PDB file of C-alpha atoms in Angstrom:
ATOM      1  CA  UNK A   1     -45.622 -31.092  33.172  1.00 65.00           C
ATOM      2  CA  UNK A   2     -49.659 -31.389  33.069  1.00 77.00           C
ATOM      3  CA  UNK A   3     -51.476 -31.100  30.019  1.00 80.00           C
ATOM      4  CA  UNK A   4     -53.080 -27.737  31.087  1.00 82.00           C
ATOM      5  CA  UNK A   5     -49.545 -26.234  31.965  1.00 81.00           C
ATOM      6  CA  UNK A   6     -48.468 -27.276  28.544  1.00 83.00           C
ATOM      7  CA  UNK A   7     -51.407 -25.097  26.722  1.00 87.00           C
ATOM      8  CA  UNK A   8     -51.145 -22.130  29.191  1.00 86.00           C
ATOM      9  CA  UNK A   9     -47.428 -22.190  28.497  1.00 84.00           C
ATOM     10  CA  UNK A  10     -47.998 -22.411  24.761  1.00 88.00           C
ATOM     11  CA  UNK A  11     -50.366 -19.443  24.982  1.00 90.00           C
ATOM     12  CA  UNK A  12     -48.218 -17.620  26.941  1.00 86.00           C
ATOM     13  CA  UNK A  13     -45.536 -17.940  24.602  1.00 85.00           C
ATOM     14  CA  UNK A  14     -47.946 -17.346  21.466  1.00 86.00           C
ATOM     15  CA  UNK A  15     -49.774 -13.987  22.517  1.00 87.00           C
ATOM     16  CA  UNK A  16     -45.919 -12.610  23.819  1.00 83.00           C
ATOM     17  CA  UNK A  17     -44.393 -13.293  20.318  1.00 81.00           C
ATOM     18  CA  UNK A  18     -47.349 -12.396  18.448  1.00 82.00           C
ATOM     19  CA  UNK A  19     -46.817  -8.930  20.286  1.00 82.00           C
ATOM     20  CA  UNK A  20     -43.481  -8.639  19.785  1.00 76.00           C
ATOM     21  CA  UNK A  21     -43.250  -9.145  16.307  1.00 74.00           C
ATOM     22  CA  UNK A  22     -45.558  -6.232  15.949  1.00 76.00           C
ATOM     23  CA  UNK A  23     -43.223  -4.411  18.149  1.00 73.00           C
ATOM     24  CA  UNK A  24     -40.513  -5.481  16.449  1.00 68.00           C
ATOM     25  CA  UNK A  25     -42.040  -4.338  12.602  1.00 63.00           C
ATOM     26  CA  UNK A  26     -42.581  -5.181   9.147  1.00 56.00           C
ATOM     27  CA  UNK A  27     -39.282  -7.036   7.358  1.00 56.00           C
ATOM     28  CA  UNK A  28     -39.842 -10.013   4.546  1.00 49.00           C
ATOM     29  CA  UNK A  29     -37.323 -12.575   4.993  1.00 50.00           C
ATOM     30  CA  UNK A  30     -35.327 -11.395   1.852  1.00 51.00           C
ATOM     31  CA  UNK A  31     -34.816  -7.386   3.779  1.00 56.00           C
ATOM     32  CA  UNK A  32     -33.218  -9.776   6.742  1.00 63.00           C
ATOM     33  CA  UNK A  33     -29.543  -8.846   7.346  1.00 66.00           C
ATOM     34  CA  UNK A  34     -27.344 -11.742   9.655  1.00 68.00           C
ATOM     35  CA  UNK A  35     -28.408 -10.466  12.843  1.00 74.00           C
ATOM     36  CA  UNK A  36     -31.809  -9.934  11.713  1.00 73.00           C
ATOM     37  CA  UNK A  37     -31.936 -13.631  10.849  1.00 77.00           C
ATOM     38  CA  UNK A  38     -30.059 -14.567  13.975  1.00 80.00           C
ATOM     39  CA  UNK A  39     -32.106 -12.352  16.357  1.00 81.00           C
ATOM     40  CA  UNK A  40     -34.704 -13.969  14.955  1.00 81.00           C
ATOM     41  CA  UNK A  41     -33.204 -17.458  16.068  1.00 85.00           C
ATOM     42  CA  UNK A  42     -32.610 -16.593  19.777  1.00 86.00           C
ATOM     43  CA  UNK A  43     -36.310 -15.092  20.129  1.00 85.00           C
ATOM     44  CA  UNK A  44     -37.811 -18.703  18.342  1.00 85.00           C
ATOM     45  CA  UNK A  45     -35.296 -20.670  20.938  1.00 88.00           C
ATOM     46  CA  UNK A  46     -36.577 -18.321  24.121  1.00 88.00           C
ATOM     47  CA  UNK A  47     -40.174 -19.065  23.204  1.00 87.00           C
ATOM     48  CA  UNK A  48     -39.631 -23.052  22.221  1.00 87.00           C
ATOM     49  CA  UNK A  49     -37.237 -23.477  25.614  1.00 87.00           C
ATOM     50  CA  UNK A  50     -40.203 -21.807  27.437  1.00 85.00           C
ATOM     51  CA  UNK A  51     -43.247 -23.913  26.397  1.00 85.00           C
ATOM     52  CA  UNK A  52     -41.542 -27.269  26.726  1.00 82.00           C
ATOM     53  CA  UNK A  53     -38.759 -27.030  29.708  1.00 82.00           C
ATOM     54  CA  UNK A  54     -40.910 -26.950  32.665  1.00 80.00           C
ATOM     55  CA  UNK A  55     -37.721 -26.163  34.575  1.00 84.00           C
ATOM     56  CA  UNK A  56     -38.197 -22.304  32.919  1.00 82.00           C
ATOM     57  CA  UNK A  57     -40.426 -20.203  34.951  1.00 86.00           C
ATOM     58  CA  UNK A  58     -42.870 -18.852  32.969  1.00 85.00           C
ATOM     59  CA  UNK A  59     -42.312 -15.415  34.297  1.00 88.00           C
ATOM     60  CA  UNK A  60     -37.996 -15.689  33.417  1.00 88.00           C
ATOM     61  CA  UNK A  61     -38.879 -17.220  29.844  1.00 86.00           C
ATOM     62  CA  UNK A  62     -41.450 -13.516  29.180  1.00 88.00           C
ATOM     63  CA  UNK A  63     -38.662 -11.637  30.879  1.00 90.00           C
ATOM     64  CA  UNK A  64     -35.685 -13.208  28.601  1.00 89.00           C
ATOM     65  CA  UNK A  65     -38.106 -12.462  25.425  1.00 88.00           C
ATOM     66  CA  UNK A  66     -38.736  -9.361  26.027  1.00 88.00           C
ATOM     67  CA  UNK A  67     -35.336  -8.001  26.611  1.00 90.00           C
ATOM     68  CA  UNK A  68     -34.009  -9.707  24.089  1.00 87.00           C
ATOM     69  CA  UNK A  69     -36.544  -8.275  21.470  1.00 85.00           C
ATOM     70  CA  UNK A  70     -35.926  -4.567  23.586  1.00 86.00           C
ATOM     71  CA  UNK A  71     -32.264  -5.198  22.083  1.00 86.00           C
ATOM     72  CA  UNK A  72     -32.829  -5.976  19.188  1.00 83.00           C
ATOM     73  CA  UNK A  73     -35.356  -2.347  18.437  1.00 82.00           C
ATOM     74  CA  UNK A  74     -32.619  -0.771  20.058  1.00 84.00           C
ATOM     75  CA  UNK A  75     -30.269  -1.858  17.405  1.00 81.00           C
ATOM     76  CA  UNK A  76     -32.833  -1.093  14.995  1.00 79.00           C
ATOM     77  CA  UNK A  77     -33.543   2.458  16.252  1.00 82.00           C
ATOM     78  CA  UNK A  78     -29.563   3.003  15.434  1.00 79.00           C
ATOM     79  CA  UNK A  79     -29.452   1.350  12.661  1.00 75.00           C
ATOM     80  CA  UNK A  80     -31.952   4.219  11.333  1.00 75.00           C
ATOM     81  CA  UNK A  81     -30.498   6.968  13.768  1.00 78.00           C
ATOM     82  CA  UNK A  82     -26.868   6.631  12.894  1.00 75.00           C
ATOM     83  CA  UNK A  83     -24.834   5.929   9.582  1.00 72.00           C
ATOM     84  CA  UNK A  84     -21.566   5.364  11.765  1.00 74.00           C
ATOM     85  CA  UNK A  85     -23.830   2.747  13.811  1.00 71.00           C
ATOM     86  CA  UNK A  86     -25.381   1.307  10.719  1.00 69.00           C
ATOM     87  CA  UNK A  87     -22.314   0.463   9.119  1.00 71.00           C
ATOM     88  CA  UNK A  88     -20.991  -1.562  13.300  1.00 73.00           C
ATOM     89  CA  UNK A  89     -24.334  -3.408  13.118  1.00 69.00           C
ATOM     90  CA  UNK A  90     -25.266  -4.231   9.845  1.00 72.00           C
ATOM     91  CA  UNK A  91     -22.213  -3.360   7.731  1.00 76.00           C
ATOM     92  CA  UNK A  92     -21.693  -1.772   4.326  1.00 82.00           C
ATOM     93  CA  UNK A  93     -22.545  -2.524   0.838  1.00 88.00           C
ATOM     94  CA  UNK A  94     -19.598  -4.157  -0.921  1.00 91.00           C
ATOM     95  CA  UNK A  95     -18.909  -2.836  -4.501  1.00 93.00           C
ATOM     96  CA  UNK A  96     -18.024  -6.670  -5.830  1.00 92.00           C
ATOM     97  CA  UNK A  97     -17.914  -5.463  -9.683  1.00 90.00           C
ATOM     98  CA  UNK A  98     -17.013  -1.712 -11.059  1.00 89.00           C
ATOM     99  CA  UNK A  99     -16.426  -0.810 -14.532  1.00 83.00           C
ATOM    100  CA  UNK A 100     -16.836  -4.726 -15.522  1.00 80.00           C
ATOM    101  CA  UNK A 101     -14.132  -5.688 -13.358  1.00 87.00           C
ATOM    102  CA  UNK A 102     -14.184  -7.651 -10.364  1.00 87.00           C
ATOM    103  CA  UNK A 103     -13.507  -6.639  -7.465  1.00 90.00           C
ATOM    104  CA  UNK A 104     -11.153  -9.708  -5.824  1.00 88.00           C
ATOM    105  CA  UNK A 105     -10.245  -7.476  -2.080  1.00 90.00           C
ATOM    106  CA  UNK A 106     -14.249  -6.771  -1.821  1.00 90.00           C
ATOM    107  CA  UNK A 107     -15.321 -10.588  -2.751  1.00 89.00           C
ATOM    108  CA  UNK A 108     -12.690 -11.902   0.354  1.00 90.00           C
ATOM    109  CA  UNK A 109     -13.911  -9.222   2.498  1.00 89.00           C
ATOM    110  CA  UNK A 110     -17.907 -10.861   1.743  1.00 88.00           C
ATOM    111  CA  UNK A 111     -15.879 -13.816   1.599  1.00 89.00           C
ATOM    112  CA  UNK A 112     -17.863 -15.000  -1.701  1.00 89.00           C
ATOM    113  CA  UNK A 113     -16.527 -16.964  -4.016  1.00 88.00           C
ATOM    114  CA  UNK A 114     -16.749 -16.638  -7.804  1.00 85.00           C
ATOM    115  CA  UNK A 115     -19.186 -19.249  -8.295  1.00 87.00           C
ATOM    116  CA  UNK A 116     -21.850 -17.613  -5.636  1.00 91.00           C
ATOM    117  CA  UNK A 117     -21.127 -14.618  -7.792  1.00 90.00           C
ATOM    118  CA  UNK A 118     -21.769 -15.792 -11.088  1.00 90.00           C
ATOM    119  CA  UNK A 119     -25.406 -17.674  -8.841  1.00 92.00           C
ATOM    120  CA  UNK A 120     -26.048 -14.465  -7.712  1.00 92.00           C
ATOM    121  CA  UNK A 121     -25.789 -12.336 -11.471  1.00 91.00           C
ATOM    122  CA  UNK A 122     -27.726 -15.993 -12.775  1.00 92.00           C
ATOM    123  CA  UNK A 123     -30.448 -14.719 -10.883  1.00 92.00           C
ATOM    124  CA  UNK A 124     -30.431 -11.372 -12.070  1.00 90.00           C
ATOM    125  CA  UNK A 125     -30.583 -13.232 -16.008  1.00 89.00           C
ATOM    126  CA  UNK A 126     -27.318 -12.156 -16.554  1.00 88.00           C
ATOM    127  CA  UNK A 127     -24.872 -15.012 -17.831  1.00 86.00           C
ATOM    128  CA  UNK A 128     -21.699 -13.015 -18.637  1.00 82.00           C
ATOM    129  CA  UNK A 129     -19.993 -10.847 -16.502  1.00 84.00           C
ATOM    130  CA  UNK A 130     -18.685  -8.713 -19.599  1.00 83.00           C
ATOM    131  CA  UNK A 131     -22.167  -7.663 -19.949  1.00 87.00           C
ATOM    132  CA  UNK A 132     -21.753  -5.767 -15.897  1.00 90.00           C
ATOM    133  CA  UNK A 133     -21.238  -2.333 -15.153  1.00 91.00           C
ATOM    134  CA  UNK A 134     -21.495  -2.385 -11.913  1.00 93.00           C
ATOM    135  CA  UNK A 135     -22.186  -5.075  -8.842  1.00 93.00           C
ATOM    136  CA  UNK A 136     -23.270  -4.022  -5.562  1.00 94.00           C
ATOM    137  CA  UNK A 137     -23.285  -6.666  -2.574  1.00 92.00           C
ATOM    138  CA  UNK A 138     -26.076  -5.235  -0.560  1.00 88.00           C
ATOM    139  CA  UNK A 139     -25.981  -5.847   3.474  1.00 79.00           C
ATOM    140  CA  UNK A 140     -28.827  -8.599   3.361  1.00 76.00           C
ATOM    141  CA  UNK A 141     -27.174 -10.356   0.804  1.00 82.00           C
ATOM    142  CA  UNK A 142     -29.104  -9.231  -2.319  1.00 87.00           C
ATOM    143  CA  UNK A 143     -27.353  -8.354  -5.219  1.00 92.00           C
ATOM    144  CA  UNK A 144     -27.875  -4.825  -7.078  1.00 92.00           C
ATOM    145  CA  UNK A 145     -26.500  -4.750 -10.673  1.00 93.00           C
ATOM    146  CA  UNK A 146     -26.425  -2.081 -13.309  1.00 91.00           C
ATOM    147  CA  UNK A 147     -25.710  -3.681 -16.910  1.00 90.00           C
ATOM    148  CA  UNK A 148     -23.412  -2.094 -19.504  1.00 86.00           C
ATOM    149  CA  UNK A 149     -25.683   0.840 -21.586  1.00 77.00           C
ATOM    150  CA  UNK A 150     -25.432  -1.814 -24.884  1.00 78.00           C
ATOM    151  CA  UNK A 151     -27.164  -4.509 -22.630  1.00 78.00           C
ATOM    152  CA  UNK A 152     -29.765  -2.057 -21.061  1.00 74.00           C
ATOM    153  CA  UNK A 153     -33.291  -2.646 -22.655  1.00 76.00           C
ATOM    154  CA  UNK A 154     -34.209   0.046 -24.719  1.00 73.00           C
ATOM    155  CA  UNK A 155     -36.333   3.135 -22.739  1.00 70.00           C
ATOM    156  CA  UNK A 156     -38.903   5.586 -24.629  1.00 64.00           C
ATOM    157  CA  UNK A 157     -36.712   8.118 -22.958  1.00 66.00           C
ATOM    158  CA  UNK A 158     -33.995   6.119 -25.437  1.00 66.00           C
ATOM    159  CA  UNK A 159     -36.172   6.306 -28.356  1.00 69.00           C
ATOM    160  CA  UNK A 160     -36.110  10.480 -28.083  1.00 67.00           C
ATOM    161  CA  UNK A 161     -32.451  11.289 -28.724  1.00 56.00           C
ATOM    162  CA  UNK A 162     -33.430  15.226 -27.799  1.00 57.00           C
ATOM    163  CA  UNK A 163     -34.094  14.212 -24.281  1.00 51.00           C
ATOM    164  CA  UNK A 164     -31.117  12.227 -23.467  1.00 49.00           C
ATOM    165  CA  UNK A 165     -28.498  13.501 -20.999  1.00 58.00           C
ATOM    166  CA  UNK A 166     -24.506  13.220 -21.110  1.00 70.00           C
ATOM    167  CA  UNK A 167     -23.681  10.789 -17.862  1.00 74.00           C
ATOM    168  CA  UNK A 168     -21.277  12.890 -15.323  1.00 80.00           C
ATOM    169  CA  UNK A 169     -21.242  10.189 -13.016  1.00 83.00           C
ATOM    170  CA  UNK A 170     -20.752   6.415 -13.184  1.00 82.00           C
ATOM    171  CA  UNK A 171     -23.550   5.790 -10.100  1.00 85.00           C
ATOM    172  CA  UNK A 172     -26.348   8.148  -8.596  1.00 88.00           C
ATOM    173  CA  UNK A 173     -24.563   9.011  -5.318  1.00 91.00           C
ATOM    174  CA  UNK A 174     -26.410   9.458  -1.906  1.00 92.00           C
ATOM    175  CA  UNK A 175     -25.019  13.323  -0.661  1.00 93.00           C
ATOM    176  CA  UNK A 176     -27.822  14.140   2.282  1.00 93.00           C
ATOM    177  CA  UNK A 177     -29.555  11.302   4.793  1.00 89.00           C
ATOM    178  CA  UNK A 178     -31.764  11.460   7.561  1.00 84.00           C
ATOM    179  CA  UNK A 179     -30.668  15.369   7.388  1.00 89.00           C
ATOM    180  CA  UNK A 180     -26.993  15.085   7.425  1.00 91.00           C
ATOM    181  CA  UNK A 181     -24.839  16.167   4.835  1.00 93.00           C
ATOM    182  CA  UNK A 182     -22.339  12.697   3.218  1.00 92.00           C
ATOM    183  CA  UNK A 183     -19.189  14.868   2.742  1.00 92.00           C
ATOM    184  CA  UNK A 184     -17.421  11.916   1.775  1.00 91.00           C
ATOM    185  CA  UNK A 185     -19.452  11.312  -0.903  1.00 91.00           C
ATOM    186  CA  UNK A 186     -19.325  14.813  -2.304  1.00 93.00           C
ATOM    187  CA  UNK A 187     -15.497  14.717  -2.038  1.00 92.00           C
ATOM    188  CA  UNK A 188     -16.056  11.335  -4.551  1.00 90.00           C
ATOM    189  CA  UNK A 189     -18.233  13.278  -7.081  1.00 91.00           C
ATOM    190  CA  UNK A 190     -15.971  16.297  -7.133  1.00 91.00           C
ATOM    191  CA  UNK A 191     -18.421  18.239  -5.785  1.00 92.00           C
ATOM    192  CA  UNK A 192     -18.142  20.719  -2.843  1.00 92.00           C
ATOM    193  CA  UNK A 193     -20.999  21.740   0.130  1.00 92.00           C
ATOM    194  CA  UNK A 194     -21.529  25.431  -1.695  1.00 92.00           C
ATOM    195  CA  UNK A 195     -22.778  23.362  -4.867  1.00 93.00           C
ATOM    196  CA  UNK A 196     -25.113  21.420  -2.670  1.00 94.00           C
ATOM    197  CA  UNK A 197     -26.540  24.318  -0.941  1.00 93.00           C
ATOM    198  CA  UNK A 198     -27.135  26.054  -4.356  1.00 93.00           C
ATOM    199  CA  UNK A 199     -29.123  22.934  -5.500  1.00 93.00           C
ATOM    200  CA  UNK A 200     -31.004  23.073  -2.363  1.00 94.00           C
ATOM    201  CA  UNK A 201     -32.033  27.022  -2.457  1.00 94.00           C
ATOM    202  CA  UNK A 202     -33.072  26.317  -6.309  1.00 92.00           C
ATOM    203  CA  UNK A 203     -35.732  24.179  -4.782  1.00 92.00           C
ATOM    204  CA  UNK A 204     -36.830  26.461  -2.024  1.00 92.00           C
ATOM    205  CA  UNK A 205     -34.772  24.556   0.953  1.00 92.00           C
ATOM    206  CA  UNK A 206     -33.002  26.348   3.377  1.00 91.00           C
ATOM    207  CA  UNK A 207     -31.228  24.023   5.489  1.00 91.00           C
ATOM    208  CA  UNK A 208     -30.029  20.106   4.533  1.00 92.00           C
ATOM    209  CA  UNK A 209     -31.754  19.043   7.478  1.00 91.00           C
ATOM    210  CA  UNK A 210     -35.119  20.331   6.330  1.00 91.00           C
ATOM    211  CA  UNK A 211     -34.466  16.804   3.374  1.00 93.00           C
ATOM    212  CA  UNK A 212     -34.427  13.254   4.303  1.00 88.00           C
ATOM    213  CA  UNK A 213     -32.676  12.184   1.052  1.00 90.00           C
ATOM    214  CA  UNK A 214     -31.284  13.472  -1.663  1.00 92.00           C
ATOM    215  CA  UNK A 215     -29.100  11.905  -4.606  1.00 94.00           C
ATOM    216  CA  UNK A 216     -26.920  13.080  -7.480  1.00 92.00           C
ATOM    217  CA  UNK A 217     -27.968  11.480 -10.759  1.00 90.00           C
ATOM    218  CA  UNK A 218     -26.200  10.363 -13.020  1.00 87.00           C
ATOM    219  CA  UNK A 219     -26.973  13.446 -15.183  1.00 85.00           C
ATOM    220  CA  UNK A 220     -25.460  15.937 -12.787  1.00 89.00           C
ATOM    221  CA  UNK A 221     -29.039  16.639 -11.414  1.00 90.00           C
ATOM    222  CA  UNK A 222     -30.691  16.591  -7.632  1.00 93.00           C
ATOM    223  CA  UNK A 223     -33.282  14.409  -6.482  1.00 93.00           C
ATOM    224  CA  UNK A 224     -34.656  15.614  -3.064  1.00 92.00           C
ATOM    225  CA  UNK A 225     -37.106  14.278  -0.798  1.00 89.00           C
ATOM    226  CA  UNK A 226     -38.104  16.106   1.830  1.00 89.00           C
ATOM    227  CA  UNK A 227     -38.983  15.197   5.149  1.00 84.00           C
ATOM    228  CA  UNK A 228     -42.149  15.120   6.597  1.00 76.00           C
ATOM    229  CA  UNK A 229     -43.338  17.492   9.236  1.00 66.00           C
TER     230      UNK A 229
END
């Protein structure tokens, strides 16, 4: 392979993964679930097999990249289309510590041992895991954690005992997204659809697909975001 193959190759491959990527939109390395990561693998081997295998046409190594990045935003567009598809492609959050116990069935599902665990809470400056309400295993790996209330630091919202609210619920709890009603998540909170559509009337909202997201708070209360016309 020439010299002047090798750099219109190597341009070729640049400007069509440059373009991609902004196809393909904005995700830091830590928002990167497994496939995101290993998507990202096959496009990096496509483009480095097509700038130095001079067996690759240059037109099949463009045509492999682009349908495999077309792939990929079509798993993306489900991923934020679908709940049922979100959970096939990217899978679910894993409750790995409730109430301050740990959860051994969700840890062998993540398959994650007890010393990644205690790494992962290390990270979140928390040495103990007496001092854990509640561990969430997120889908990219992350780790979400709510301490116990006597490890919480101390809130101005604390500091004015008139304003504090009795806790219904151990979690805020996602009940509408992307416009569709989680019944399964009502069911959870005890709470049925009429309640929901009361909620929603209080604020003017006709119909749960008029709101993006809403949550139950830990108070009882609604938080509603509406979507954008």
């Amino acid at each position: 392979m020439s010299v002047n193959e090798t750099i219109l190759r190597v341009t070729i491959s640049f400007m069509v993964l440059f373009m991609l990527a902004r196809l393909m939109g904005r995700k830091e390395i830590g928002q990167m679930t497994f496939f995101n990561w290993a998507s990202a693998i096959g496009i990096g081997s496509i483009a480095g097999n097509l700038v130095v295998d001079d067996r690759t046409p240059i037109k099949d190594g463009v045509i492999a990249l682009i349908v495999w990045t077309a792939y990929t935003i079509a798993l993306d567009i489900i991923d934020l289309k679908s709940k049922q598809g979100r959970s096939v492609t990217t899978g679910d959050p894993l409750i790995v510590i409730k109430e301050g116990k740990i959860m051994e069935a969700a840890l062998k599902a993540a398959r994650v041992d007890l010393d990644e665990l205690q790494a992962l809470l290390r990270q979140k400056d928390i040495f103990s895991f007496k001092d854990v309400d509640c561990a969430i295993l997120e889908s990219n790996g992350d780790l979400s954690v709510l301490k116990k209330e006597s490890q919480q630091p101390v809130t101005k919202m604390d500091l004015n005992i008139q304003n504090i609210k009795n806790v219904l619920f151990p979690l805020p709890t996602d009940v509408i997204s992307d416009g569709k009603v989680n019944s399964e998540n009502l069911s959870k909170l005890h709470l049925e659809k009429g309640w929901l559509e009361r909620e929603l009337q209080k604020a003017n909202i006709s119909s749960a697909e008029d709101v993006f997201f809403a949550q139950v708070q830990q108070d009882g209360t609604l938080y509603i975001d509406r979507k954008t016309k």
